[in-house]
mmCIF file of C-alpha atoms in Angstrom:
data_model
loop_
_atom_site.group_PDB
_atom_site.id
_atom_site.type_symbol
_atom_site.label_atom_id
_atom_site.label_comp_id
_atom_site.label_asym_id
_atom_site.label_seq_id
_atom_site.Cartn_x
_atom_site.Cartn_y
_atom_site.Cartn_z
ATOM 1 C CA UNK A 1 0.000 0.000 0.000
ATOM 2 C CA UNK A 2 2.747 2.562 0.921
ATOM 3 C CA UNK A 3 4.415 1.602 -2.432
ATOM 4 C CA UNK A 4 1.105 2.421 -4.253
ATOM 5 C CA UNK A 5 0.653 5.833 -2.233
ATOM 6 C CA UNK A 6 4.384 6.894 -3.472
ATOM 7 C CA UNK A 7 4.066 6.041 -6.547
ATOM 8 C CA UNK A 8 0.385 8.321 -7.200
ATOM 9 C CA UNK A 9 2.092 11.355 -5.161
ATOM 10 C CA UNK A 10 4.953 11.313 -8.023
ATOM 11 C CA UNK A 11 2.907 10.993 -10.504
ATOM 12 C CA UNK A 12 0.274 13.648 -8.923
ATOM 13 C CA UNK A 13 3.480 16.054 -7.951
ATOM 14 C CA UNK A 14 5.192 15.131 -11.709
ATOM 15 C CA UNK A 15 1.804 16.319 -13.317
ATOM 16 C CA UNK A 16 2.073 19.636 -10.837
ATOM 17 C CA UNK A 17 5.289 19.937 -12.355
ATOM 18 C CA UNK A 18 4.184 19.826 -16.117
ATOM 19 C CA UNK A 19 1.539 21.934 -15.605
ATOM 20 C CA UNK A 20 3.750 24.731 -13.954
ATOM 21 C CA UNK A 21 6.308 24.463 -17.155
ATOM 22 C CA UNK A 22 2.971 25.338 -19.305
ATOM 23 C CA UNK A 23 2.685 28.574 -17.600
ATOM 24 C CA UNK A 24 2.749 31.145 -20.542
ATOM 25 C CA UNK A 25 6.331 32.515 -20.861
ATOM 26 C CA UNK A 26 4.968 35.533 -22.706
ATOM 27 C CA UNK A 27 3.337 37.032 -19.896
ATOM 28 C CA UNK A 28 6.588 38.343 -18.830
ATOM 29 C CA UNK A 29 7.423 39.844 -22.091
ATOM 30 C CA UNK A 30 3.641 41.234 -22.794
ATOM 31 C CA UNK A 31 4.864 43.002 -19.019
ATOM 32 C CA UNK A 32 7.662 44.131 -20.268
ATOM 33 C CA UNK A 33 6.606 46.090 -23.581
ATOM 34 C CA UNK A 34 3.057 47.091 -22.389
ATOM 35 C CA UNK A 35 5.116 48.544 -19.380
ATOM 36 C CA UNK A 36 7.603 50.517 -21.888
ATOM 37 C CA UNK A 37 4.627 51.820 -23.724
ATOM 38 C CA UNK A 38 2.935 53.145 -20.601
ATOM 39 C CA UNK A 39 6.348 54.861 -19.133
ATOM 40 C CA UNK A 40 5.721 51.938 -15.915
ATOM 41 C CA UNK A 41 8.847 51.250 -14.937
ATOM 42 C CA UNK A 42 8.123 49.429 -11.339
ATOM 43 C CA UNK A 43 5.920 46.985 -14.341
ATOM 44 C CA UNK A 44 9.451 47.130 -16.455
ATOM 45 C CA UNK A 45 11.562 46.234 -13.594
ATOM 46 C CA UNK A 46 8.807 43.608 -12.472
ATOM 47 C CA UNK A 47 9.400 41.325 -15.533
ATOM 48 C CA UNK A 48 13.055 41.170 -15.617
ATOM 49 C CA UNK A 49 14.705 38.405 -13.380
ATOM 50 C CA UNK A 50 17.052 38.844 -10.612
ATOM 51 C CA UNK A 51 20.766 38.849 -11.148
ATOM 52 C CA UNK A 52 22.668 39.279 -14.287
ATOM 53 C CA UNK A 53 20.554 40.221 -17.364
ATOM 54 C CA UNK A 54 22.155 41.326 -20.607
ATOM 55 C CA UNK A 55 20.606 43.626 -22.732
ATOM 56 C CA UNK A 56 21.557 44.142 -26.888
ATOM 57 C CA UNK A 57 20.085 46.899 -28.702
ATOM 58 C CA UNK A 58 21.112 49.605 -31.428
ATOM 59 C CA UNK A 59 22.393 52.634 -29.468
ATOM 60 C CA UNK A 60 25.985 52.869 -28.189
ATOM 61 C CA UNK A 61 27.185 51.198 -26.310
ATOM 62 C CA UNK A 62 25.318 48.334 -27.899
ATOM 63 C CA UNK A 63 25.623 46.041 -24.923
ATOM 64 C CA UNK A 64 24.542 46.229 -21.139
ATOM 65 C CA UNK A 65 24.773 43.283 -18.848
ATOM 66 C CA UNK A 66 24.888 43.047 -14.922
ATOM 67 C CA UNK A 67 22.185 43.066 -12.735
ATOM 68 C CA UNK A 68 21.725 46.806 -13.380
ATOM 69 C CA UNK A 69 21.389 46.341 -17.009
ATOM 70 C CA UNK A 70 18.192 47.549 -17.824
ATOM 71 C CA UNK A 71 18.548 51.098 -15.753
ATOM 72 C CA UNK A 72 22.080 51.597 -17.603
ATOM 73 C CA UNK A 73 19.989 50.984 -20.805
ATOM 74 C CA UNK A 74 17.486 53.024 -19.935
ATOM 75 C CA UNK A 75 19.375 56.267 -19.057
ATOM 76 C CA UNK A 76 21.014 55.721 -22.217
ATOM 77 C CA UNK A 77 18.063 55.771 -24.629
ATOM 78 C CA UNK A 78 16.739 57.973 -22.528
ATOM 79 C CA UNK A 79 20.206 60.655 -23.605
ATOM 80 C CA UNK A 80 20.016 59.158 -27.238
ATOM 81 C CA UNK A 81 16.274 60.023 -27.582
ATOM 82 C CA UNK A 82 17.429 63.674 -26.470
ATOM 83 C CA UNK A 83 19.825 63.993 -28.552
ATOM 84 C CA UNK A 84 18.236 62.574 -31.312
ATOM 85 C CA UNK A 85 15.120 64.499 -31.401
ATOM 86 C CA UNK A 86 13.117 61.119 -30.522
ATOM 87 C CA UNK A 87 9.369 61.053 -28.807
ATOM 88 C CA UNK A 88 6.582 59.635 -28.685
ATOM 89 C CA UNK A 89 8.150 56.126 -28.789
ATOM 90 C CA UNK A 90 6.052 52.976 -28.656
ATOM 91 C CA UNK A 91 6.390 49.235 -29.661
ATOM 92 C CA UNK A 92 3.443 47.092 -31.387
ATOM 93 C CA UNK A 93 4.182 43.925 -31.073
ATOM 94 C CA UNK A 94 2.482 40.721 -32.473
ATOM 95 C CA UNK A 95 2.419 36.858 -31.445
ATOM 96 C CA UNK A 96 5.708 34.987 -31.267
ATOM 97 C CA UNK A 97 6.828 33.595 -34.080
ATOM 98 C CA UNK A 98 9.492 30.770 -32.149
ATOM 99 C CA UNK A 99 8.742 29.782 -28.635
ATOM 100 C CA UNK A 100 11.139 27.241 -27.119
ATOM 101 C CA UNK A 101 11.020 25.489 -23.644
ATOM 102 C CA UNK A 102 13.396 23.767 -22.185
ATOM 103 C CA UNK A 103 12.747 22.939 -18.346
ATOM 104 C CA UNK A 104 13.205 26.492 -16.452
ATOM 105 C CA UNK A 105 14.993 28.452 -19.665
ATOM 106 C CA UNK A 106 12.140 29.287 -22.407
ATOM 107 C CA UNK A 107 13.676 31.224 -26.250
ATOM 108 C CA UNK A 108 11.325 33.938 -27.603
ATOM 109 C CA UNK A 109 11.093 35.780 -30.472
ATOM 110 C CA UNK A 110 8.879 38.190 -31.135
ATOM 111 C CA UNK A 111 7.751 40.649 -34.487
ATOM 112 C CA UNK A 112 7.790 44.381 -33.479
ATOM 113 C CA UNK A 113 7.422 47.523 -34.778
ATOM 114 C CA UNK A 114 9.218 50.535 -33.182
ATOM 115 C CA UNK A 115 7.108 53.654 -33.780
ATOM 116 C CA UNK A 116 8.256 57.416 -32.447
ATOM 117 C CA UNK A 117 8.651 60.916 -34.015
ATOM 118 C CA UNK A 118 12.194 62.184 -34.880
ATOM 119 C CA UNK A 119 12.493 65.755 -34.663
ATOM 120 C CA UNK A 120 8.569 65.847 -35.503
ATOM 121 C CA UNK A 121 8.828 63.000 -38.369
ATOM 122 C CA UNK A 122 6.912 60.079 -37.910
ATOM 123 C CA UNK A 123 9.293 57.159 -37.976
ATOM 124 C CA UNK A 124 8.933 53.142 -38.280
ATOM 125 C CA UNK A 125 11.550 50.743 -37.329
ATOM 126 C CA UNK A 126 10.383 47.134 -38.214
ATOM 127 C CA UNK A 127 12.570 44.350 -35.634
ATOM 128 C CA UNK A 128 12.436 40.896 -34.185
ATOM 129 C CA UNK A 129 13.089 40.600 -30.075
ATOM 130 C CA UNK A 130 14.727 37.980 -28.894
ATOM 131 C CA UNK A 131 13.774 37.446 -25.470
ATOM 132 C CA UNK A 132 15.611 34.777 -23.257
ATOM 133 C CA UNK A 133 13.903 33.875 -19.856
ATOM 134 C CA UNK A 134 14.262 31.848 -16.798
ATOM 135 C CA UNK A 135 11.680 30.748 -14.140
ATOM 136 C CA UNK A 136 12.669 32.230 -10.478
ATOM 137 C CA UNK A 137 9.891 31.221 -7.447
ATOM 138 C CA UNK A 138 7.509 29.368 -10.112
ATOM 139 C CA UNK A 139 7.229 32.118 -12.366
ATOM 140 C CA UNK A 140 8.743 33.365 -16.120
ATOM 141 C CA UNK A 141 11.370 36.661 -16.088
ATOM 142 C CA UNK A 142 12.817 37.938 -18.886
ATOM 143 C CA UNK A 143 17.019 37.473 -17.988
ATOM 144 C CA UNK A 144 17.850 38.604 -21.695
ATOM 145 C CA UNK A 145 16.455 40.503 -25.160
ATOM 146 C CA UNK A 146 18.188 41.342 -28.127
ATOM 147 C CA UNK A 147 16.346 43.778 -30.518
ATOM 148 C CA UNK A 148 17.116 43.537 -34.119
ATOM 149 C CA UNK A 149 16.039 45.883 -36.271
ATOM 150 C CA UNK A 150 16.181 47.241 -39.829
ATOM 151 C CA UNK A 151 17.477 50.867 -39.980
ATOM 152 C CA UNK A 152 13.992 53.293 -38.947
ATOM 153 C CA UNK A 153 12.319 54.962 -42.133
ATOM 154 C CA UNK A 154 9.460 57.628 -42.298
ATOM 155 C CA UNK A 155 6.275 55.566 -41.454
ATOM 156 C CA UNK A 156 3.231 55.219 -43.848
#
């Protein structure tokens, strides 16, 4: 009998287990961008993991990577987009088009469009995301994203 009881709780606790790795690893990222879009940054900060991130984007210096990452990033869009001439910045973004999960690390790439005005001009900046995450405490944060984009254009 107290073979028969083990062997249900593992297979009750395994089942747990699945279901917790179907959690929807885009959550994090929808956080993320809706977040950006709405100038939230405790819902920003909320979606990254703890520890090291890394962070890969256009503007020098290109990289940023230590568990300050994203507010190093952040202060320096925030000069480029002064110097620039940039406002009104906001990303559309549609369904993934690659999801991979692998036990706690999930791959994520998603279709964006970067829309702002540069020095007045509407501007478009079609780009894929790349989003690496991790689960932490049973849920998915974002510990990575690399945007790649093509060079921004006057939008239609």
């Amino acid at each position: 009998m107290r073979i028969l009881f083990t062997l249900l709780a593992s297979i009750l606790l395994g089942t747990a287990s699945i279901s917790a790795g179907a959690q929807d690893v885009t959550a994090p990222i929808h956080q993320f961008l809706d977040g950006l879009n709405a100038g939230d940054a405790t819902s920003v900060k909320a979606a990254y993991a703890t520890g090291d991130i890394f962070i890969v984007d256009e503007i020098a210096p290109h990289s940023w990577s230590g568990p300050n990452a994203h507010q190093q990033w952040s202060a320096d869009i925030e000069r480029h987009d002064a110097t620039t001439g940039v406002t009104d910045g906001s990303v559309k973004y549609s369904a993934p088009t690659r999801t991979e999960v692998e036990a706690d690390y999930a791959y994520v790439i998603v279709p964006t469009v970067y829309l702002c005005k540069e020095r007045g001009k509407p501007m478009a900046e079609e780009a894929n995301m790349t989003f690496v995450l991790r689960r932490q405490s049973g849920a998915w944060k974002i510990s990575g994203w690399v945007w790649s984009g093509a060079k921004p254009h006057p939008a239609k």
